[in-house]
Tab-separated table of C-alpha atoms in Angstrom:
chain	number	residue	atom	x	y	z
A	1	MET	CA	20.583	8.441	-20.072
A	2	THR	CA	21.362	10.377	-16.903
A	3	PHE	CA	21.547	9.604	-13.216
A	4	LYS	CA	21.002	13.237	-12.255
A	5	PRO	CA	17.701	13.695	-10.367
A	6	LEU	CA	15.079	15.682	-12.210
A	7	PRO	CA	14.097	18.960	-10.465
A	8	LEU	CA	10.352	18.921	-9.817
A	9	THR	CA	9.283	22.445	-10.701
A	10	ALA	CA	5.740	23.686	-10.093
A	11	GLU	CA	5.020	23.277	-13.791
A	12	LEU	CA	6.382	19.740	-13.895
A	13	HIS	CA	4.443	18.846	-10.744
A	14	ALA	CA	1.250	20.114	-12.396
A	15	TYR	CA	2.046	17.955	-15.425
A	16	LEU	CA	2.588	14.965	-13.131
A	17	LEU	CA	-0.847	15.463	-11.576
A	18	ASP	CA	-2.499	16.006	-14.975
A	19	HIS	CA	-1.124	12.679	-16.176
A	20	SER	CA	-2.067	10.666	-13.112
A	21	THR	CA	-5.543	9.331	-12.374
A	22	ALA	CA	-7.486	12.221	-10.868
A	23	PRO	CA	-8.883	12.013	-7.321
A	24	ASP	CA	-12.525	11.022	-7.177
A	25	GLU	CA	-15.158	13.360	-5.720
A	26	VAL	CA	-14.791	12.228	-2.100
A	27	THR	CA	-11.004	12.510	-2.148
A	28	ALA	CA	-11.073	15.879	-3.899
A	29	GLU	CA	-13.550	17.279	-1.388
A	30	LEU	CA	-11.494	16.007	1.568
A	31	ILE	CA	-8.396	17.705	0.159
A	32	ALA	CA	-10.323	20.935	-0.443
A	33	GLU	CA	-11.989	20.973	2.986
A	34	THR	CA	-8.698	20.378	4.784
A	35	ARG	CA	-7.012	23.208	2.914
A	36	ALA	CA	-9.926	25.609	3.460
A	37	ALA	CA	-10.822	24.783	7.068
A	38	LEU	CA	-7.331	24.118	8.417
A	39	PRO	CA	-4.964	26.332	6.414
A	40	ASP	CA	-2.339	26.420	9.166
A	41	ASP	CA	-2.259	22.632	9.464
A	42	ALA	CA	-3.028	21.514	5.910
A	43	GLY	CA	0.650	20.813	5.277
A	44	MET	CA	0.206	17.665	7.376
A	45	GLN	CA	-2.019	16.198	4.655
A	46	VAL	CA	-0.272	13.820	2.263
A	47	ALA	CA	0.099	14.991	-1.330
A	48	PRO	CA	-2.539	13.826	-3.847
A	49	GLU	CA	-0.012	11.730	-5.739
A	50	GLN	CA	1.117	10.170	-2.471
A	51	ALA	CA	-2.473	9.254	-1.640
A	52	ALA	CA	-2.812	7.611	-5.051
A	53	PHE	CA	0.418	5.688	-4.487
A	54	LEU	CA	-0.793	4.436	-1.096
A	55	ARG	CA	-4.023	3.124	-2.580
A	56	MET	CA	-2.288	1.490	-5.534
A	57	LEU	CA	0.414	-0.152	-3.439
A	58	THR	CA	-2.159	-1.458	-0.957
A	59	THR	CA	-4.155	-2.945	-3.838
A	60	VAL	CA	-1.164	-4.459	-5.625
A	61	MET	CA	0.114	-6.042	-2.397
A	62	GLY	CA	-3.291	-7.490	-1.520
A	63	VAL	CA	-3.001	-5.961	1.936
A	64	ARG	CA	-5.301	-7.372	4.601
A	65	ARG	CA	-3.747	-6.000	7.796
A	66	ALA	CA	-2.462	-2.424	7.923
A	67	VAL	CA	-1.518	0.173	10.521
A	68	GLU	CA	-1.275	3.940	10.223
A	69	VAL	CA	0.403	6.209	12.769
A	70	GLY	CA	-0.726	9.806	12.269
A	71	THR	CA	-4.136	10.132	10.627
A	72	PHE	CA	-4.882	13.891	10.598
A	73	THR	CA	-8.027	14.445	8.464
A	74	GLY	CA	-7.852	11.028	6.872
A	75	LEU	CA	-6.551	11.247	3.306
A	76	SER	CA	-3.873	8.582	3.712
A	77	SER	CA	-6.139	6.252	5.709
A	78	LEU	CA	-8.936	6.685	3.167
A	79	SER	CA	-6.496	5.698	0.421
A	80	ILE	CA	-5.184	2.648	2.264
A	81	ALA	CA	-8.659	1.482	3.290
A	82	ARG	CA	-9.906	1.685	-0.297
A	83	GLY	CA	-7.046	-0.546	-1.437
A	84	LEU	CA	-7.532	-3.275	1.181
A	85	ALA	CA	-8.363	-6.793	0.093
A	86	ASP	CA	-11.752	-8.205	1.044
A	87	GLY	CA	-11.964	-8.516	4.806
A	88	GLY	CA	-8.966	-6.236	5.304
A	89	ARG	CA	-8.588	-4.002	8.345
A	90	LEU	CA	-6.715	-0.761	9.043
A	91	ASN	CA	-5.824	0.352	12.562
A	92	CYS	CA	-5.223	4.110	12.831
A	93	PHE	CA	-3.451	5.813	15.716
A	94	ASP	CA	-3.774	9.545	16.350
A	95	ILE	CA	-4.026	11.956	19.278
A	96	SER	CA	-6.563	14.442	17.873
A	97	GLU	CA	-10.327	13.996	18.123
A	98	GLU	CA	-10.758	17.290	16.233
A	99	PHE	CA	-8.786	16.380	13.113
A	100	THR	CA	-9.922	12.756	13.000
A	101	SER	CA	-13.578	13.801	13.226
A	102	VAL	CA	-13.108	15.053	9.657
A	103	ALA	CA	-11.553	11.715	8.732
A	104	ARG	CA	-14.516	9.800	10.169
A	105	ARG	CA	-16.966	11.752	7.989
A	106	TYR	CA	-15.069	10.981	4.813
A	107	TRP	CA	-14.503	7.330	5.696
A	108	LYS	CA	-18.250	7.010	6.051
A	109	ARG	CA	-18.935	8.854	2.796
A	110	ALA	CA	-16.545	6.524	0.967
A	111	GLY	CA	-18.095	3.450	2.567
A	112	VAL	CA	-14.889	2.262	4.214
A	113	ASP	CA	-15.603	3.166	7.851
A	114	ASP	CA	-16.274	-0.506	8.652
A	115	ARG	CA	-12.681	-1.348	7.626
A	116	ILE	CA	-11.025	1.179	9.933
A	117	GLU	CA	-10.483	1.192	13.687
A	118	LEU	CA	-9.322	4.527	15.107
A	119	ARG	CA	-7.464	4.490	18.419
A	120	ILE	CA	-7.042	7.885	20.063
A	121	GLY	CA	-4.034	8.389	22.317
A	122	PRO	CA	-0.224	8.418	22.127
A	123	ALA	CA	0.861	5.768	19.648
A	124	SER	CA	4.027	5.229	21.659
A	125	ALA	CA	1.816	3.609	24.294
A	126	ARG	CA	-1.063	2.231	22.235
A	127	LEU	CA	0.942	0.356	19.597
A	128	SER	CA	1.711	-2.236	22.274
A	129	GLU	CA	-1.984	-3.190	22.113
A	130	LEU	CA	-1.391	-4.826	18.725
A	131	PRO	CA	-0.608	-8.547	18.559
A	132	ALA	CA	3.127	-9.045	19.019
A	133	GLU	CA	3.601	-11.639	16.278
A	134	PRO	CA	4.510	-10.642	12.695
A	135	HIS	CA	1.120	-10.141	11.053
A	136	LEU	CA	1.058	-6.720	9.373
A	137	ASP	CA	1.221	-6.395	5.603
A	138	LEU	CA	1.574	-2.607	5.472
A	139	VAL	CA	2.536	0.200	7.852
A	140	PHE	CA	2.354	3.932	7.179
A	141	ILE	CA	4.013	6.362	9.616
A	142	ASP	CA	3.370	10.084	9.312
A	143	ALA	CA	3.291	11.577	12.796
A	144	ASP	CA	5.557	13.501	15.190
A	145	LYS	CA	9.086	13.192	13.895
A	146	GLU	CA	10.725	12.669	17.270
A	147	GLY	CA	8.503	9.626	17.732
A	148	TYR	CA	9.576	7.888	14.531
A	149	GLU	CA	12.230	5.708	16.146
A	150	THR	CA	9.763	4.532	18.803
A	151	TYR	CA	7.095	3.695	16.232
A	152	TRP	CA	9.641	1.860	14.106
A	153	GLY	CA	10.776	-0.149	17.113
A	154	GLU	CA	7.206	-1.185	17.902
A	155	LEU	CA	6.119	-1.962	14.355
A	156	VAL	CA	9.013	-3.665	12.556
A	157	PRO	CA	8.697	-6.851	14.666
A	158	ARG	CA	4.965	-6.900	13.892
A	159	VAL	CA	5.443	-6.766	10.093
A	160	ARG	CA	5.437	-10.106	8.313
A	161	PRO	CA	8.370	-11.081	6.082
A	162	GLY	CA	7.761	-9.361	2.758
A	163	GLY	CA	5.562	-6.736	4.387
A	164	VAL	CA	6.242	-3.052	3.803
A	165	LEU	CA	6.709	-0.007	6.012
A	166	LEU	CA	6.251	3.474	4.542
A	167	ILE	CA	7.557	6.494	6.431
A	168	ASP	CA	6.729	10.031	5.330
A	169	ASN	CA	8.838	13.218	5.304
A	170	THR	CA	12.206	11.499	5.283
A	171	LEU	CA	13.817	14.107	3.018
A	172	TRP	CA	12.360	16.848	5.248
A	173	SER	CA	12.470	19.656	2.680
A	174	GLY	CA	16.191	18.984	2.212
A	175	ARG	CA	17.053	19.805	5.818
A	176	VAL	CA	18.468	16.311	6.262
A	177	LEU	CA	21.601	17.732	4.630
A	178	ASP	CA	22.055	20.397	7.306
A	179	PRO	CA	19.977	19.491	10.368
A	180	GLN	CA	19.476	22.337	12.834
A	181	SER	CA	16.237	21.834	14.772
A	182	ALA	CA	15.157	18.918	16.955
A	183	ASN	CA	12.881	17.643	14.185
A	184	ASP	CA	15.720	17.920	11.642
A	185	ARG	CA	17.960	15.847	13.874
A	186	ALA	CA	15.193	13.332	14.581
A	187	ILE	CA	14.670	12.664	10.885
A	188	THR	CA	18.379	12.322	10.110
A	189	ALA	CA	18.863	9.977	13.072
A	190	PHE	CA	15.859	7.946	11.972
A	191	ASN	CA	17.153	7.643	8.401
A	192	ASP	CA	20.535	6.478	9.697
A	193	MET	CA	18.821	3.928	11.918
A	194	VAL	CA	16.712	2.508	9.073
A	195	ILE	CA	19.615	1.989	6.694
A	196	ALA	CA	21.550	0.231	9.465
A	197	ASP	CA	18.644	-2.067	10.367
A	198	LYS	CA	19.454	-5.540	9.002
A	199	ARG	CA	15.822	-6.643	9.322
A	200	VAL	CA	14.814	-4.580	6.282
A	201	GLU	CA	15.892	-3.340	2.884
A	202	ALA	CA	14.992	0.282	2.231
A	203	VAL	CA	14.830	3.013	-0.394
A	204	ILE	CA	13.837	6.665	-0.079
A	205	LEU	CA	11.450	7.609	-2.876
A	206	PRO	CA	11.358	11.279	-3.981
A	207	ILE	CA	7.589	11.513	-3.556
A	208	ALA	CA	6.362	14.753	-1.943
A	209	ASP	CA	8.679	15.343	1.065
A	210	GLY	CA	10.428	12.001	0.743
A	211	LEU	CA	8.892	8.581	1.421
A	212	THR	CA	10.959	5.737	2.833
A	213	MET	CA	9.840	2.305	1.669
A	214	ALA	CA	11.237	-0.590	3.675
A	215	ARG	CA	10.564	-4.283	3.084
A	216	ARG	CA	10.798	-6.710	5.981
A	217	LEU	CA	13.314	-9.409	5.161
A	218	PRO	CA	12.741	-13.120	5.930
């Protein structure tokens, strides 16, 4: 028994993927198209195992109302939408018509486009369009890092007690230990803010680049 974290080598990561349920055809093709067509931006796509986790968590929680900030080509939103309970809805916020046009195609292919509403424009302004009362079951934030605190401020009051917020990239390739750039500092400040927020309990999961999971307290 050890409390030392296990280093995730390339070989061990491959083993992890080989022993997890494989992506279906639509998901696999979305991953492949994003990597081939947008090689300079493909790093913004969530990892395959992260996509699987999003779908499973959404299903297990019985999520009916969800919000995503930062959609890119749609892998995370596709995963969440597929896990929604009957009648569930996902609101996505993004600033790019180009990237989300790919997402729209795959939502349609997967038959979940009727569950998703995409709102184009700065989320810092558009999140205020959501009902103010606590009604959200699940939130996923994976957008500009300097906007994280603003998105958190808008969304935490809208999450019901027991609802969950997931925030991506919170280990930031280890640069949280020695922040240098504006994005480094934004992530470290955000992490400090979350752990000090008495409205939630939180844990950072070592999935991909770090995934904060916070549960809204009663």
